[in-house]
């Protein structure tokens, strides 16, 4: 194929996938300047990489050496430790216990353990720990003696062994042994090889305490053997394995055999020689090539290195100047990696990539590092248009020392060198754009995954420190990894995760963005991806948000229709309504909080409060102010409520725009008309600043108090099975804080309305209502910790503890009992109502507040509750029939059995039910000859059953009917408050009516043809369409 053709295919792949990447980024809402992009294959980018390397060469930071590195035999190239760490797998390898016979006592063998028998032909030494205890164990049957670490003797699995001698590792030092194989026996004379060494890296948690050394196949082996003079850094390598992982002619018995395939042959040979003490298997984690998915070998390779070890103090200093979120990744994981940094092997034996810009003489003595295209043109006399291998491999440079010509070394750069060069290479620095680079370096902010602590973050810092003695960035967010739902790494091969674009197309990019930003990932922790989490955000955030927006727009239209004036949010003075003041204060406080956290790059703290905001907006503000917004309390109040709601929606759209750009843009395009904004896009606006004049901490406190009380009472209702439709006579709120009780009373109307209670009483005196505190010890937890003392402590808690002690416990979360500090996990403290005061009252509390509700039923309360139940059934039937408030209809109602309490209540309260529902109601079933009802229902209420028939007035219906099996949806073209805007709006109404938020739906005409999305919906009026899934 040749390098040129191969690289051309690589170039096509890059361009194809960069196009796909652009589409994906646009669909996800990431703003990337694709018109002014950079790719590492651009010659101008590569030239900046050459410049960087030439600067390092000038500084004396480049050298050629030998290093034991992870090596991919499938790709015939060494890998970085980072690359090796990307693809570990659990594998089963042979685990062999090999005996090395002492030279002066062949009957005694030092037993080493290894999972790589293929390295044994290259063995040059053995290592033991100098301070650990070793034993000589004699086989009583054969008489052979084995030397192993005392605590690992059991690993030999030989019951016939008898310990005959004990000695420390340092006593074994310099003992000589017979080479297992003859291939490198000359090393005994040349380098004093085949002897026992001492080193403290030996551990007692695996193996035998005797470690076999093949220095050119293990990084530690290499270091130990160099340190002990067994090999020299500059000697010829003893590495009889070629780049394909096969033995060379130096190991003639296994020449041409792949080393892993030779394991069994070597073990067979060891057995024949009497050196195989035991053979087993071992399951362990082993690195595989991330490209070819084949096992890596660790072998020595000649490589070009950057002297990183000499930079460590400066690397640590520059790291200290940066700000990371989360900080522990910087201070621990990354800093520890920097402290242990090793010289960086930057050369790779590949075709594709930036060629290393070194031209070397045949004897290696003369080296020229070319720093630019112009320099290469000057030195070679050739015109240069590209820097890839096919363009520069054949270019030679005349020797200045009379050594003929210099040829380029064959390697290319480690791709991480290119990535680490991007801060300046993206601007073609220093050849152009000097000011742009200098004004923007270091970068304000970068973000990547936590695995980049050994990748991009690291190489950025190394090169920036070496070239400029500066950190490459100021601020960094370190993301965790997104895993499959079962916690495994996402794998294309295993297909253990959903296609991200399917998730985007199904739920929208905004839902996926919020899911990820609100996950542990932005705190540097891992996330188990759950599709349900994305779907829940759609349900819990975007649908309530959209409904609040629709509610606002509908009622603005209704207001304008009623008044004949264009709605102006600023036409009136500020509202005095406490809820209007609260929602604007609350929203502006949220804006301030978000800006503060964003300034500190704490994304993980931002999205939670933002998403919860919509629950607050819909379930507190809109819920308690629905009548005001709809105009039921008059136009003046409606305007105030609409203005407050509108300002809040606009503020939150601007605030949420960076997080959910598509949805915010959609809403902005409509809301900007209401406020007359000139900006064409919400993204043309800066993140809003809080209006401090609108922030009222006292109002926010009062509403928070109200919400707390409402939640406590709801919990009592839920626990007792009392629906909110049934009114309660009285609720009592007890708290020692007078300000708290003032806050409760100030919002009394809202509390009574929301909780459907007739009377609110507040008090600071719990004893007046017979409320006491009681402690319930957790005997299991206390027993586990206190053992024999548990009984005394539990007895004190149940019978002797004082009220004051328990109140202190509720505040502090801990209590000292008989010298033991008791925590909230070990005892539960609750309020209890006394027997004399508690009759009919049910209680709930938190640490400071007690609520009591009177659950005693009387006739009027029961009747009111039943009336509300029937009202609810009529309203649900109208919704089922897809009627709006302006649609006229009448209902027939029958209660079974006829003489029940419910039947009596309905007859007595019929006018109230009609008024609440806006629907005339006739008691009794429709006549037999009546037309078919628009909608019918039958449901239980208490001990009775209510049957309803609804008949809509058809002459008032101007719209589209959609049929889904037995269900029918009526969609109005236009109502007083809303107009149907296109096919998408029609589909939304259908989904809303049928609760069909998942999956794809289409609409078909009566003849079965599909309704086209571009249809004018006015042309569909009066038609009946079929729903198709």
Short mmCIF file of C-alpha atoms in Angstrom, two decimals, residues 444-602:
data_model
loop_
_atom_site.label_atom_id
_atom_site.label_comp_id
_atom_site.label_asym_id
_atom_site.label_seq_id
_atom_site.Cartn_x
_atom_site.Cartn_y
_atom_site.Cartn_z
CA UNK A 444 -8.90 30.90 30.97
CA UNK A 445 -10.60 27.52 31.15
CA UNK A 446 -10.40 23.92 29.93
CA UNK A 447 -12.42 20.78 30.73
CA UNK A 448 -11.84 17.09 30.10
CA UNK A 449 -12.21 13.66 31.70
CA UNK A 450 -10.36 12.54 34.81
CA UNK A 451 -8.33 10.08 32.74
CA UNK A 452 -6.59 13.08 31.17
CA UNK A 453 -4.57 13.60 34.36
CA UNK A 454 -2.15 11.22 32.64
CA UNK A 455 -2.95 12.46 29.15
CA UNK A 456 -3.84 15.92 27.89
CA UNK A 457 -3.66 17.78 31.23
CA UNK A 458 -0.21 16.28 31.76
CA UNK A 459 1.25 16.91 28.30
CA UNK A 460 -0.14 20.45 28.24
CA UNK A 461 1.65 21.21 31.51
CA UNK A 462 4.92 19.49 30.54
CA UNK A 463 5.27 21.38 27.26
CA UNK A 464 4.02 24.70 28.64
CA UNK A 465 6.47 24.47 31.54
CA UNK A 466 9.38 23.43 29.34
CA UNK A 467 8.72 26.13 26.71
CA UNK A 468 7.32 29.08 28.67
CA UNK A 469 7.65 28.15 32.36
CA UNK A 470 3.93 28.89 32.73
CA UNK A 471 0.87 26.76 33.38
CA UNK A 472 -1.12 26.26 30.15
CA UNK A 473 -4.48 27.16 31.73
CA UNK A 474 -5.92 29.05 34.71
CA UNK A 475 -9.07 27.08 35.50
CA UNK A 476 -10.05 23.48 34.88
CA UNK A 477 -13.14 21.32 35.39
CA UNK A 478 -12.24 17.66 35.62
CA UNK A 479 -15.09 15.38 34.62
CA UNK A 480 -15.62 11.82 35.77
CA UNK A 481 -16.31 8.99 33.36
CA UNK A 482 -19.72 8.05 31.98
CA UNK A 483 -20.20 4.31 32.45
CA UNK A 484 -22.84 1.88 31.29
CA UNK A 485 -25.85 1.38 33.56
CA UNK A 486 -24.22 -1.69 35.15
CA UNK A 487 -21.06 0.24 36.04
CA UNK A 488 -18.94 -1.29 33.27
CA UNK A 489 -17.00 0.85 30.81
CA UNK A 490 -19.01 1.79 27.75
CA UNK A 491 -18.00 -0.52 24.91
CA UNK A 492 -18.93 -0.29 21.24
CA UNK A 493 -18.18 -3.99 20.96
CA UNK A 494 -20.47 -4.96 23.84
CA UNK A 495 -23.13 -2.37 22.87
CA UNK A 496 -23.84 -1.87 26.57
CA UNK A 497 -25.15 1.68 26.22
CA UNK A 498 -27.79 3.46 24.12
CA UNK A 499 -26.73 5.47 21.08
CA UNK A 500 -26.29 9.06 22.37
CA UNK A 501 -27.91 10.51 19.25
CA UNK A 502 -30.95 8.27 19.75
CA UNK A 503 -31.23 9.71 23.26
CA UNK A 504 -30.94 13.23 21.82
CA UNK A 505 -33.55 12.58 19.14
CA UNK A 506 -35.89 10.94 21.65
CA UNK A 507 -35.68 13.40 24.54
CA UNK A 508 -33.88 16.42 23.11
CA UNK A 509 -30.33 17.66 23.54
CA UNK A 510 -31.29 19.93 26.43
CA UNK A 511 -32.51 17.03 28.56
CA UNK A 512 -29.27 15.12 27.98
CA UNK A 513 -27.18 18.23 28.72
CA UNK A 514 -28.95 18.87 32.02
CA UNK A 515 -28.72 15.20 32.99
CA UNK A 516 -24.96 15.16 32.53
CA UNK A 517 -24.32 18.60 34.06
CA UNK A 518 -26.38 17.63 37.11
CA UNK A 519 -24.55 14.33 37.61
CA UNK A 520 -21.47 13.20 39.58
CA UNK A 521 -19.47 13.56 36.35
CA UNK A 522 -18.91 17.30 36.89
CA UNK A 523 -17.47 16.57 40.34
CA UNK A 524 -14.83 14.26 38.89
CA UNK A 525 -16.82 11.15 39.85
CA UNK A 526 -18.18 8.41 37.62
CA UNK A 527 -21.77 8.20 36.40
CA UNK A 528 -23.76 5.09 35.60
CA UNK A 529 -25.77 6.34 32.64
CA UNK A 530 -29.51 5.72 32.94
CA UNK A 531 -31.85 6.64 30.11
CA UNK A 532 -34.58 7.00 32.75
CA UNK A 533 -32.64 9.91 34.24
CA UNK A 534 -32.86 11.83 30.96
CA UNK A 535 -36.55 11.01 30.60
CA UNK A 536 -37.26 12.15 34.16
CA UNK A 537 -35.74 15.56 33.43
CA UNK A 538 -38.11 15.94 30.51
CA UNK A 539 -41.02 15.10 32.79
CA UNK A 540 -39.88 16.98 35.90
CA UNK A 541 -38.28 20.08 34.36
CA UNK A 542 -39.14 20.77 30.75
CA UNK A 543 -42.84 19.89 30.80
CA UNK A 544 -43.57 21.97 33.94
CA UNK A 545 -41.48 24.78 32.48
CA UNK A 546 -43.34 24.63 29.18
CA UNK A 547 -46.69 24.50 30.94
CA UNK A 548 -45.78 27.59 33.00
CA UNK A 549 -44.77 29.37 29.80
CA UNK A 550 -48.01 28.34 28.03
CA UNK A 551 -50.06 29.38 31.05
CA UNK A 552 -48.45 32.82 30.94
CA UNK A 553 -48.95 33.27 27.18
CA UNK A 554 -52.57 32.08 27.28
CA UNK A 555 -53.46 34.49 30.05
CA UNK A 556 -51.63 37.40 28.42
CA UNK A 557 -53.77 36.77 25.35
CA UNK A 558 -56.88 36.60 27.53
CA UNK A 559 -55.92 39.86 29.26
CA UNK A 560 -55.36 41.62 25.93
CA UNK A 561 -58.68 40.27 24.63
CA UNK A 562 -60.50 41.48 27.74
CA UNK A 563 -58.89 44.94 27.89
CA UNK A 564 -58.28 45.63 24.22
CA UNK A 565 -54.77 46.78 25.19
CA UNK A 566 -51.32 45.34 24.49
CA UNK A 567 -49.96 43.79 27.66
CA UNK A 568 -47.13 45.87 29.16
CA UNK A 569 -45.24 44.36 32.07
CA UNK A 570 -44.05 47.76 33.26
CA UNK A 571 -47.33 49.66 32.98
CA UNK A 572 -48.16 49.50 36.70
CA UNK A 573 -46.24 50.22 39.87
CA UNK A 574 -44.58 47.34 41.68
CA UNK A 575 -46.96 44.78 43.13
CA UNK A 576 -47.64 44.76 46.85
CA UNK A 577 -48.78 41.13 46.69
CA UNK A 578 -46.53 39.05 48.91
CA UNK A 579 -46.37 36.14 46.47
CA UNK A 580 -45.38 38.41 43.56
CA UNK A 581 -42.67 39.98 45.69
CA UNK A 582 -41.52 36.55 46.82
CA UNK A 583 -41.20 34.93 43.39
CA UNK A 584 -39.21 37.88 42.03
CA UNK A 585 -36.98 37.94 45.11
CA UNK A 586 -36.54 34.19 45.02
CA UNK A 587 -35.60 34.23 41.32
CA UNK A 588 -33.13 37.08 41.69
CA UNK A 589 -31.53 35.33 44.67
CA UNK A 590 -31.19 32.27 42.46
CA UNK A 591 -29.50 34.39 39.78
CA UNK A 592 -27.00 35.62 42.37
CA UNK A 593 -26.32 32.10 43.59
CA UNK A 594 -25.80 30.76 40.06
CA UNK A 595 -23.38 33.54 39.16
CA UNK A 596 -21.40 32.98 42.36
CA UNK A 597 -21.12 29.23 41.75
CA UNK A 598 -20.35 29.66 38.05
CA UNK A 599 -17.58 32.11 38.94
CA UNK A 600 -16.13 29.29 41.06
CA UNK A 601 -16.64 26.71 38.24
CA UNK A 602 -18.88 24.62 40.54
#
